[in-house]
């Protein structure tokens, strides 16, 4: 064996917080993922791109144990998690914001936050320094603290959903299309908040259709098509290669 090769392999596995290898997922009779290989490097923001129906959401749901791989492996921090149930996966320090956001409309913003904070039973027990940090990232969360979450606008709901995911420290944040349906000004707020989250050192895996969003925030990129990752590499290189974007996404950045 070539020593430099094994040293390289060791380095790769240390830097990958999450790694999917040859993951196949079936939903009922349908074979949806056809061998997904995906590496999410520690401390970076990885963008998962791809046309509608490419398998992005199914990949996130498979990571979270909402579907289980029929073949292949999912490793978090070097540990296999493909067989674990969703609460066990979340307890390892992975937060997931689904496309549907998962917030409770009838409860107040405060109650929504409290439900997401596993270590607090009452609002006073929530980590105040962390709450202050969240209020700075997403002022709407503070502004509507005692209002029912159902009254928030689409963008404010999205901000609440992300706030719930970070109410306690997490190692990995997985978010499905945070900019969906948002006005450009709100998207810019969201980009700033994610840039700040990145600076805090959390590893992030984001599904995004908004190309501007992807280009501004992504360190690494993986592009899916037909249930597979068909391209993986640096975001800057991908952003500079219009022909590649055209062929993989049918549009250019
Ligand atoms: N519950 C389900 N039952 C059957 N087929 C499903 C189910 N969920 C997803 N699929 C199919 O799996 C494929 C991948 O869907 P998925 O939601 O992962 O795509 P996506 O990349 O997230 O798309 P979008 O950009 O539209 O959100 C699609 O063909 C979809 O119809
Ligand atoms: Mg989706």
PDB file of C-alpha atoms and ligand atoms in Angstrom:
ATOM      1  CA  UNK A   1       0.000   0.000   0.000  1.00  0.00           C
ATOM      2  CA  UNK A   2       1.264   3.490  -0.779  1.00  0.00           C
ATOM      3  CA  UNK A   3       1.701   5.313   2.552  1.00  0.00           C
ATOM      4  CA  UNK A   4       0.729   8.724   1.164  1.00  0.00           C
ATOM      5  CA  UNK A   5      -2.560   7.208  -0.041  1.00  0.00           C
ATOM      6  CA  UNK A   6      -3.548   5.877   3.393  1.00  0.00           C
ATOM      7  CA  UNK A   7      -2.572   9.162   5.074  1.00  0.00           C
ATOM      8  CA  UNK A   8      -4.808  10.922   2.598  1.00  0.00           C
ATOM      9  CA  UNK A   9      -7.720   8.579   3.308  1.00  0.00           C
ATOM     10  CA  UNK A  10      -7.335   9.165   7.055  1.00  0.00           C
ATOM     11  CA  UNK A  11      -7.383  12.913   6.523  1.00  0.00           C
ATOM     12  CA  UNK A  12     -10.557  12.696   4.452  1.00  0.00           C
ATOM     13  CA  UNK A  13     -12.415  10.675   7.068  1.00  0.00           C
ATOM     14  CA  UNK A  14     -11.355  13.057   9.859  1.00  0.00           C
ATOM     15  CA  UNK A  15     -12.566  16.094   7.954  1.00  0.00           C
ATOM     16  CA  UNK A  16     -15.915  14.531   6.943  1.00  0.00           C
ATOM     17  CA  UNK A  17     -18.575  15.043   9.603  1.00  0.00           C
ATOM     18  CA  UNK A  18     -21.176  13.202   7.542  1.00  0.00           C
ATOM     19  CA  UNK A  19     -20.578  10.655   4.798  1.00  0.00           C
ATOM     20  CA  UNK A  20     -23.042   8.715   2.674  1.00  0.00           C
ATOM     21  CA  UNK A  21     -21.663   5.865   0.623  1.00  0.00           C
ATOM     22  CA  UNK A  22     -23.605   4.141  -2.129  1.00  0.00           C
ATOM     23  CA  UNK A  23     -26.923   4.858  -0.394  1.00  0.00           C
ATOM     24  CA  UNK A  24     -30.042   3.344  -1.945  1.00  0.00           C
ATOM     25  CA  UNK A  25     -33.473   4.272  -0.605  1.00  0.00           C
ATOM     26  CA  UNK A  26     -36.780   2.664  -1.483  1.00  0.00           C
ATOM     27  CA  UNK A  27     -40.100   4.301  -0.669  1.00  0.00           C
ATOM     28  CA  UNK A  28     -42.600   1.477  -0.814  1.00  0.00           C
ATOM     29  CA  UNK A  29     -42.173  -0.113  -4.218  1.00  0.00           C
ATOM     30  CA  UNK A  30     -40.263   2.868  -5.625  1.00  0.00           C
ATOM     31  CA  UNK A  31     -36.489   2.880  -5.851  1.00  0.00           C
ATOM     32  CA  UNK A  32     -35.701   6.592  -5.281  1.00  0.00           C
ATOM     33  CA  UNK A  33     -31.999   6.868  -4.378  1.00  0.00           C
ATOM     34  CA  UNK A  34     -29.664   4.904  -6.623  1.00  0.00           C
ATOM     35  CA  UNK A  35     -26.329   4.946  -4.824  1.00  0.00           C
ATOM     36  CA  UNK A  36     -25.800   8.401  -3.288  1.00  0.00           C
ATOM     37  CA  UNK A  37     -22.204   9.308  -2.378  1.00  0.00           C
ATOM     38  CA  UNK A  38     -22.055  12.511  -0.358  1.00  0.00           C
ATOM     39  CA  UNK A  39     -19.424  13.955   1.973  1.00  0.00           C
ATOM     40  CA  UNK A  40     -20.165  16.916   4.247  1.00  0.00           C
ATOM     41  CA  UNK A  41     -16.850  18.363   5.467  1.00  0.00           C
ATOM     42  CA  UNK A  42     -16.669  19.502   9.087  1.00  0.00           C
ATOM     43  CA  UNK A  43     -17.117  23.260   9.645  1.00  0.00           C
ATOM     44  CA  UNK A  44     -18.201  23.946   6.072  1.00  0.00           C
ATOM     45  CA  UNK A  45     -21.454  24.771   4.351  1.00  0.00           C
ATOM     46  CA  UNK A  46     -22.343  22.167   1.745  1.00  0.00           C
ATOM     47  CA  UNK A  47     -24.958  22.986  -0.881  1.00  0.00           C
ATOM     48  CA  UNK A  48     -27.065  20.164  -2.258  1.00  0.00           C
ATOM     49  CA  UNK A  49     -28.431  21.225  -5.626  1.00  0.00           C
ATOM     50  CA  UNK A  50     -30.454  19.505  -8.327  1.00  0.00           C
ATOM     51  CA  UNK A  51     -33.560  19.722 -10.432  1.00  0.00           C
ATOM     52  CA  UNK A  52     -37.023  19.060  -8.992  1.00  0.00           C
ATOM     53  CA  UNK A  53     -37.427  15.402  -8.156  1.00  0.00           C
ATOM     54  CA  UNK A  54     -33.663  14.712  -8.206  1.00  0.00           C
ATOM     55  CA  UNK A  55     -33.816  13.145  -4.718  1.00  0.00           C
ATOM     56  CA  UNK A  56     -32.558  15.978  -2.468  1.00  0.00           C
ATOM     57  CA  UNK A  57     -35.339  15.789   0.140  1.00  0.00           C
ATOM     58  CA  UNK A  58     -35.223  11.995   0.094  1.00  0.00           C
ATOM     59  CA  UNK A  59     -31.477  12.182   0.816  1.00  0.00           C
ATOM     60  CA  UNK A  60     -32.078  14.471   3.823  1.00  0.00           C
ATOM     61  CA  UNK A  61     -34.886  12.250   5.104  1.00  0.00           C
ATOM     62  CA  UNK A  62     -32.636   9.211   4.757  1.00  0.00           C
ATOM     63  CA  UNK A  63     -29.895  10.947   6.790  1.00  0.00           C
ATOM     64  CA  UNK A  64     -32.474  11.703   9.507  1.00  0.00           C
ATOM     65  CA  UNK A  65     -33.773   8.118   9.656  1.00  0.00           C
ATOM     66  CA  UNK A  66     -37.195   9.057   8.272  1.00  0.00           C
ATOM     67  CA  UNK A  67     -36.378   6.573   5.523  1.00  0.00           C
ATOM     68  CA  UNK A  68     -33.788   3.844   6.007  1.00  0.00           C
ATOM     69  CA  UNK A  69     -31.257   2.964   3.323  1.00  0.00           C
ATOM     70  CA  UNK A  70     -31.881  -0.416   1.716  1.00  0.00           C
ATOM     71  CA  UNK A  71     -28.186  -0.520   0.790  1.00  0.00           C
ATOM     72  CA  UNK A  72     -25.072   1.519   1.549  1.00  0.00           C
ATOM     73  CA  UNK A  73     -23.933   3.400   4.663  1.00  0.00           C
ATOM     74  CA  UNK A  74     -24.557   6.696   6.443  1.00  0.00           C
ATOM     75  CA  UNK A  75     -21.838   7.731   8.897  1.00  0.00           C
ATOM     76  CA  UNK A  76     -21.918  10.681  11.293  1.00  0.00           C
ATOM     77  CA  UNK A  77     -18.631  11.511  12.968  1.00  0.00           C
ATOM     78  CA  UNK A  78     -17.314   8.093  11.949  1.00  0.00           C
ATOM     79  CA  UNK A  79     -20.270   6.239  13.436  1.00  0.00           C
ATOM     80  CA  UNK A  80     -22.855   4.314  11.363  1.00  0.00           C
ATOM     81  CA  UNK A  81     -26.332   5.829  11.833  1.00  0.00           C
ATOM     82  CA  UNK A  82     -28.269   4.246   8.948  1.00  0.00           C
ATOM     83  CA  UNK A  83     -30.151   1.879  11.264  1.00  0.00           C
ATOM     84  CA  UNK A  84     -30.921   4.398  14.011  1.00  0.00           C
ATOM     85  CA  UNK A  85     -34.346   5.909  14.677  1.00  0.00           C
ATOM     86  CA  UNK A  86     -34.882   9.639  14.101  1.00  0.00           C
ATOM     87  CA  UNK A  87     -34.829  10.695  17.814  1.00  0.00           C
ATOM     88  CA  UNK A  88     -31.510   8.870  18.293  1.00  0.00           C
ATOM     89  CA  UNK A  89     -30.058  10.612  15.253  1.00  0.00           C
ATOM     90  CA  UNK A  90     -31.263  14.009  16.498  1.00  0.00           C
ATOM     91  CA  UNK A  91     -29.758  13.283  19.921  1.00  0.00           C
ATOM     92  CA  UNK A  92     -26.314  12.931  18.315  1.00  0.00           C
ATOM     93  CA  UNK A  93     -26.464  16.667  17.544  1.00  0.00           C
ATOM     94  CA  UNK A  94     -28.149  16.826  14.155  1.00  0.00           C
ATOM     95  CA  UNK A  95     -30.983  19.303  13.612  1.00  0.00           C
ATOM     96  CA  UNK A  96     -33.292  19.069  10.606  1.00  0.00           C
ATOM     97  CA  UNK A  97     -35.567  21.767   9.216  1.00  0.00           C
ATOM     98  CA  UNK A  98     -37.911  20.083   6.711  1.00  0.00           C
ATOM     99  CA  UNK A  99     -39.500  21.805   3.698  1.00  0.00           C
ATOM    100  CA  UNK A 100     -42.716  22.045   5.717  1.00  0.00           C
ATOM    101  CA  UNK A 101     -40.784  23.767   8.555  1.00  0.00           C
ATOM    102  CA  UNK A 102     -42.486  21.750  11.326  1.00  0.00           C
ATOM    103  CA  UNK A 103     -43.624  24.669  13.463  1.00  0.00           C
ATOM    104  CA  UNK A 104     -46.816  24.674  15.548  1.00  0.00           C
ATOM    105  CA  UNK A 105     -49.190  27.399  14.302  1.00  0.00           C
ATOM    106  CA  UNK A 106     -51.412  27.497  17.393  1.00  0.00           C
ATOM    107  CA  UNK A 107     -48.505  27.893  19.804  1.00  0.00           C
ATOM    108  CA  UNK A 108     -46.626  31.129  20.384  1.00  0.00           C
ATOM    109  CA  UNK A 109     -43.137  31.710  19.048  1.00  0.00           C
ATOM    110  CA  UNK A 110     -41.856  31.298  22.612  1.00  0.00           C
ATOM    111  CA  UNK A 111     -43.670  27.962  23.044  1.00  0.00           C
ATOM    112  CA  UNK A 112     -42.308  26.765  19.697  1.00  0.00           C
ATOM    113  CA  UNK A 113     -38.789  27.597  20.844  1.00  0.00           C
ATOM    114  CA  UNK A 114     -39.332  25.959  24.220  1.00  0.00           C
ATOM    115  CA  UNK A 115     -40.516  22.710  22.624  1.00  0.00           C
ATOM    116  CA  UNK A 116     -37.342  22.620  20.557  1.00  0.00           C
ATOM    117  CA  UNK A 117     -35.104  23.153  23.608  1.00  0.00           C
ATOM    118  CA  UNK A 118     -34.724  19.694  25.053  1.00  0.00           C
ATOM    119  CA  UNK A 119     -32.993  20.813  28.231  1.00  0.00           C
ATOM    120  CA  UNK A 120     -35.529  23.499  29.219  1.00  0.00           C
ATOM    121  CA  UNK A 121     -39.032  22.984  30.618  1.00  0.00           C
ATOM    122  CA  UNK A 122     -39.801  26.663  31.099  1.00  0.00           C
ATOM    123  CA  UNK A 123     -38.810  29.712  29.069  1.00  0.00           C
ATOM    124  CA  UNK A 124     -36.634  30.973  31.951  1.00  0.00           C
ATOM    125  CA  UNK A 125     -34.525  27.823  31.669  1.00  0.00           C
ATOM    126  CA  UNK A 126     -33.533  28.521  28.072  1.00  0.00           C
ATOM    127  CA  UNK A 127     -29.944  29.656  27.553  1.00  0.00           C
ATOM    128  CA  UNK A 128     -30.379  33.449  27.547  1.00  0.00           C
ATOM    129  CA  UNK A 129     -27.050  34.235  25.878  1.00  0.00           C
ATOM    130  CA  UNK A 130     -27.980  31.879  23.066  1.00  0.00           C
ATOM    131  CA  UNK A 131     -31.456  33.407  22.782  1.00  0.00           C
ATOM    132  CA  UNK A 132     -29.917  36.884  22.530  1.00  0.00           C
ATOM    133  CA  UNK A 133     -27.690  35.598  19.731  1.00  0.00           C
ATOM    134  CA  UNK A 134     -30.737  34.132  17.942  1.00  0.00           C
ATOM    135  CA  UNK A 135     -32.661  37.409  18.378  1.00  0.00           C
ATOM    136  CA  UNK A 136     -29.771  39.223  16.687  1.00  0.00           C
ATOM    137  CA  UNK A 137     -29.771  36.731  13.815  1.00  0.00           C
ATOM    138  CA  UNK A 138     -33.556  36.787  13.455  1.00  0.00           C
ATOM    139  CA  UNK A 139     -35.110  39.907  15.059  1.00  0.00           C
ATOM    140  CA  UNK A 140     -38.628  38.700  14.090  1.00  0.00           C
ATOM    141  CA  UNK A 141     -38.333  35.878  16.620  1.00  0.00           C
ATOM    142  CA  UNK A 142     -37.954  38.398  19.438  1.00  0.00           C
ATOM    143  CA  UNK A 143     -40.550  40.785  18.018  1.00  0.00           C
ATOM    144  CA  UNK A 144     -43.258  38.104  17.820  1.00  0.00           C
ATOM    145  CA  UNK A 145     -42.173  36.178  20.933  1.00  0.00           C
ATOM    146  CA  UNK A 146     -45.669  36.068  22.456  1.00  0.00           C
ATOM    147  CA  UNK A 147     -47.619  35.846  19.202  1.00  0.00           C
ATOM    148  CA  UNK A 148     -49.062  32.650  17.707  1.00  0.00           C
ATOM    149  CA  UNK A 149     -46.595  31.297  15.139  1.00  0.00           C
ATOM    150  CA  UNK A 150     -49.458  30.888  12.637  1.00  0.00           C
ATOM    151  CA  UNK A 151     -49.651  34.688  12.383  1.00  0.00           C
ATOM    152  CA  UNK A 152     -46.082  35.039  11.087  1.00  0.00           C
ATOM    153  CA  UNK A 153     -45.328  35.674   7.419  1.00  0.00           C
ATOM    154  CA  UNK A 154     -43.700  32.931   5.328  1.00  0.00           C
ATOM    155  CA  UNK A 155     -40.232  34.417   5.826  1.00  0.00           C
ATOM    156  CA  UNK A 156     -40.732  34.863   9.561  1.00  0.00           C
ATOM    157  CA  UNK A 157     -41.920  31.254   9.880  1.00  0.00           C
ATOM    158  CA  UNK A 158     -38.813  30.115   8.044  1.00  0.00           C
ATOM    159  CA  UNK A 159     -36.675  32.152  10.472  1.00  0.00           C
ATOM    160  CA  UNK A 160     -38.505  30.620  13.426  1.00  0.00           C
ATOM    161  CA  UNK A 161     -37.921  27.147  11.987  1.00  0.00           C
ATOM    162  CA  UNK A 162     -34.176  27.786  11.727  1.00  0.00           C
ATOM    163  CA  UNK A 163     -34.154  29.372  15.204  1.00  0.00           C
ATOM    164  CA  UNK A 164     -35.734  26.249  16.652  1.00  0.00           C
ATOM    165  CA  UNK A 165     -33.012  24.161  15.039  1.00  0.00           C
ATOM    166  CA  UNK A 166     -30.267  26.218  16.729  1.00  0.00           C
ATOM    167  CA  UNK A 167     -31.921  26.832  20.120  1.00  0.00           C
ATOM    168  CA  UNK A 168     -29.315  24.412  21.501  1.00  0.00           C
ATOM    169  CA  UNK A 169     -25.803  23.874  20.138  1.00  0.00           C
ATOM    170  CA  UNK A 170     -25.741  21.365  17.265  1.00  0.00           C
ATOM    171  CA  UNK A 171     -22.922  19.898  15.295  1.00  0.00           C
ATOM    172  CA  UNK A 172     -24.811  19.579  12.043  1.00  0.00           C
ATOM    173  CA  UNK A 173     -27.683  21.617  10.706  1.00  0.00           C
ATOM    174  CA  UNK A 174     -29.668  20.188   7.797  1.00  0.00           C
ATOM    175  CA  UNK A 175     -32.095  22.564   6.103  1.00  0.00           C
ATOM    176  CA  UNK A 176     -34.388  21.914   3.155  1.00  0.00           C
ATOM    177  CA  UNK A 177     -34.861  25.026   0.981  1.00  0.00           C
ATOM    178  CA  UNK A 178     -34.826  27.880   3.501  1.00  0.00           C
ATOM    179  CA  UNK A 179     -35.402  30.487   0.783  1.00  0.00           C
ATOM    180  CA  UNK A 180     -38.457  28.828  -0.756  1.00  0.00           C
ATOM    181  CA  UNK A 181     -41.133  31.374  -1.598  1.00  0.00           C
ATOM    182  CA  UNK A 182     -39.308  34.288   0.052  1.00  0.00           C
ATOM    183  CA  UNK A 183     -38.970  37.810  -1.339  1.00  0.00           C
ATOM    184  CA  UNK A 184     -35.433  38.875  -2.376  1.00  0.00           C
ATOM    185  CA  UNK A 185     -34.998  41.250   0.604  1.00  0.00           C
ATOM    186  CA  UNK A 186     -35.875  38.465   3.035  1.00  0.00           C
ATOM    187  CA  UNK A 187     -33.529  36.103   1.204  1.00  0.00           C
ATOM    188  CA  UNK A 188     -30.708  38.592   1.765  1.00  0.00           C
ATOM    189  CA  UNK A 189     -31.484  38.642   5.522  1.00  0.00           C
ATOM    190  CA  UNK A 190     -31.430  34.867   5.488  1.00  0.00           C
ATOM    191  CA  UNK A 191     -28.072  34.820   3.696  1.00  0.00           C
ATOM    192  CA  UNK A 192     -26.587  37.140   6.341  1.00  0.00           C
ATOM    193  CA  UNK A 193     -27.940  34.939   9.129  1.00  0.00           C
ATOM    194  CA  UNK A 194     -26.457  31.805   7.567  1.00  0.00           C
ATOM    195  CA  UNK A 195     -23.124  33.539   7.055  1.00  0.00           C
ATOM    196  CA  UNK A 196     -23.122  34.336  10.788  1.00  0.00           C
ATOM    197  CA  UNK A 197     -24.101  30.739  11.619  1.00  0.00           C
ATOM    198  CA  UNK A 198     -21.179  29.553   9.514  1.00  0.00           C
ATOM    199  CA  UNK A 199     -18.833  31.814  11.453  1.00  0.00           C
ATOM    200  CA  UNK A 200     -20.067  30.198  14.673  1.00  0.00           C
ATOM    201  CA  UNK A 201     -18.457  26.975  13.425  1.00  0.00           C
ATOM    202  CA  UNK A 202     -21.537  24.804  12.877  1.00  0.00           C
ATOM    203  CA  UNK A 203     -21.481  22.414   9.910  1.00  0.00           C
ATOM    204  CA  UNK A 204     -24.398  22.985   7.532  1.00  0.00           C
ATOM    205  CA  UNK A 205     -26.001  20.943   4.758  1.00  0.00           C
ATOM    206  CA  UNK A 206     -28.438  23.052   2.720  1.00  0.00           C
ATOM    207  CA  UNK A 207     -30.768  22.150  -0.097  1.00  0.00           C
ATOM    208  CA  UNK A 208     -31.318  25.201  -2.251  1.00  0.00           C
ATOM    209  CA  UNK A 209     -32.912  26.140  -5.553  1.00  0.00           C
ATOM    210  CA  UNK A 210     -31.961  29.794  -5.232  1.00  0.00           C
ATOM    211  CA  UNK A 211     -28.711  29.992  -7.127  1.00  0.00           C
ATOM    212  CA  UNK A 212     -27.708  33.355  -5.651  1.00  0.00           C
ATOM    213  CA  UNK A 213     -28.131  31.902  -2.167  1.00  0.00           C
ATOM    214  CA  UNK A 214     -26.054  28.854  -3.086  1.00  0.00           C
ATOM    215  CA  UNK A 215     -23.246  30.863  -4.624  1.00  0.00           C
ATOM    216  CA  UNK A 216     -22.998  33.341  -1.747  1.00  0.00           C
ATOM    217  CA  UNK A 217     -22.872  30.757   1.041  1.00  0.00           C
ATOM    218  CA  UNK A 218     -21.599  27.449  -0.277  1.00  0.00           C
ATOM    219  CA  UNK A 219     -18.096  26.167   0.419  1.00  0.00           C
ATOM    220  CA  UNK A 220     -18.702  22.836  -1.247  1.00  0.00           C
ATOM    221  CA  UNK A 221     -21.406  21.671  -3.604  1.00  0.00           C
ATOM    222  CA  UNK A 222     -23.014  18.390  -4.556  1.00  0.00           C
ATOM    223  CA  UNK A 223     -25.413  18.182  -7.473  1.00  0.00           C
ATOM    224  CA  UNK A 224     -28.003  15.405  -7.669  1.00  0.00           C
ATOM    225  CA  UNK A 225     -29.797  13.972 -10.639  1.00  0.00           C
ATOM    226  CA  UNK A 226     -31.978  10.878 -10.834  1.00  0.00           C
ATOM    227  CA  UNK A 227     -31.238   9.740  -7.289  1.00  0.00           C
ATOM    228  CA  UNK A 228     -27.455  10.092  -7.493  1.00  0.00           C
ATOM    229  CA  UNK A 229     -24.804  12.722  -6.817  1.00  0.00           C
ATOM    230  CA  UNK A 230     -23.500  13.506 -10.288  1.00  0.00           C
ATOM    231  CA  UNK A 231     -21.036  16.254  -9.338  1.00  0.00           C
ATOM    232  CA  UNK A 232     -19.184  17.166  -6.145  1.00  0.00           C
ATOM    233  CA  UNK A 233     -16.516  19.796  -5.558  1.00  0.00           C
ATOM    234  CA  UNK A 234     -15.833  23.381  -4.526  1.00  0.00           C
ATOM    235  CA  UNK A 235     -18.641  25.950  -4.841  1.00  0.00           C
ATOM    236  CA  UNK A 236     -16.356  28.628  -6.309  1.00  0.00           C
ATOM    237  CA  UNK A 237     -15.229  26.331  -9.145  1.00  0.00           C
ATOM    238  CA  UNK A 238     -18.819  25.291  -9.812  1.00  0.00           C
ATOM    239  CA  UNK A 239     -20.011  28.913  -9.779  1.00  0.00           C
ATOM    240  CA  UNK A 240     -17.372  29.776 -12.391  1.00  0.00           C
ATOM    241  CA  UNK A 241     -18.268  26.923 -14.754  1.00  0.00           C
ATOM    242  CA  UNK A 242     -21.407  27.934 -16.647  1.00  0.00           C
ATOM    243  CA  UNK A 243     -21.280  25.004 -19.033  1.00  0.00           C
ATOM    244  CA  UNK A 244     -21.262  22.566 -16.105  1.00  0.00           C
ATOM    245  CA  UNK A 245     -24.195  24.375 -14.456  1.00  0.00           C
ATOM    246  CA  UNK A 246     -26.121  24.274 -17.736  1.00  0.00           C
ATOM    247  CA  UNK A 247     -25.563  20.569 -18.172  1.00  0.00           C
ATOM    248  CA  UNK A 248     -26.375  19.639 -14.540  1.00  0.00           C
ATOM    249  CA  UNK A 249     -29.110  22.108 -13.625  1.00  0.00           C
ATOM    250  CA  UNK A 250     -30.371  23.326 -16.991  1.00  0.00           C
ATOM    251  CA  UNK A 251     -29.487  26.899 -15.980  1.00  0.00           C
ATOM    252  CA  UNK A 252     -26.452  28.986 -15.187  1.00  0.00           C
ATOM    253  CA  UNK A 253     -25.522  30.871 -12.019  1.00  0.00           C
TER     254      UNK A 253
HETATM  255  N1  LIG B   1     -43.433   9.504  -0.303  1.00  0.00           N
HETATM  256  C1  LIG B   1     -43.107   9.257  -1.575  1.00  0.00           C
HETATM  257  N2  LIG B   1     -43.697   8.272  -2.286  1.00  0.00           N
HETATM  258  C2  LIG B   1     -43.360   8.000  -3.558  1.00  0.00           C
HETATM  259  N3  LIG B   1     -42.457   8.700  -4.262  1.00  0.00           N
HETATM  260  C3  LIG B   1     -41.836   9.701  -3.624  1.00  0.00           C
HETATM  261  C4  LIG B   1     -42.126  10.052  -2.266  1.00  0.00           C
HETATM  262  N4  LIG B   1     -41.343  11.089  -1.907  1.00  0.00           N
HETATM  263  C5  LIG B   1     -40.626  11.392  -3.007  1.00  0.00           C
HETATM  264  N5  LIG B   1     -40.907  10.558  -4.025  1.00  0.00           N
HETATM  265  C6  LIG B   1     -40.325  10.616  -5.374  1.00  0.00           C
HETATM  266  O1  LIG B   1     -38.910  10.563  -5.250  1.00  0.00           O
HETATM  267  C7  LIG B   1     -38.291  11.412  -6.193  1.00  0.00           C
HETATM  268  C8  LIG B   1     -37.369  12.360  -5.478  1.00  0.00           C
HETATM  269  O2  LIG B   1     -38.152  13.228  -4.682  1.00  0.00           O
HETATM  270  P1  LIG B   1     -37.498  14.298  -3.701  1.00  0.00           P
HETATM  271  O3  LIG B   1     -38.604  14.898  -2.935  1.00  0.00           O
HETATM  272  O4  LIG B   1     -36.392  13.657  -2.950  1.00  0.00           O
HETATM  273  O5  LIG B   1     -36.894  15.331  -4.758  1.00  0.00           O
HETATM  274  P2  LIG B   1     -36.257  16.761  -4.540  1.00  0.00           P
HETATM  275  O6  LIG B   1     -34.937  16.757  -5.214  1.00  0.00           O
HETATM  276  O7  LIG B   1     -36.322  17.144  -3.111  1.00  0.00           O
HETATM  277  O8  LIG B   1     -37.247  17.679  -5.398  1.00  0.00           O
HETATM  278  P3  LIG B   1     -37.783  19.199  -5.164  1.00  0.00           P
HETATM  279  O9  LIG B   1     -36.692  20.086  -5.665  1.00  0.00           O
HETATM  280  O10 LIG B   1     -38.992  19.266  -6.017  1.00  0.00           O
HETATM  281  O11 LIG B   1     -38.079  19.369  -3.710  1.00  0.00           O
HETATM  282  C9  LIG B   1     -39.416  12.090  -6.966  1.00  0.00           C
HETATM  283  O12 LIG B   1     -39.595  11.413  -8.176  1.00  0.00           O
HETATM  284  C10 LIG B   1     -40.613  11.920  -6.066  1.00  0.00           C
HETATM  285  O13 LIG B   1     -41.805  11.837  -6.817  1.00  0.00           O
HETATM  286 MG1  LIG B   2     -37.327  18.625  -2.045  1.00  0.00          MG
END
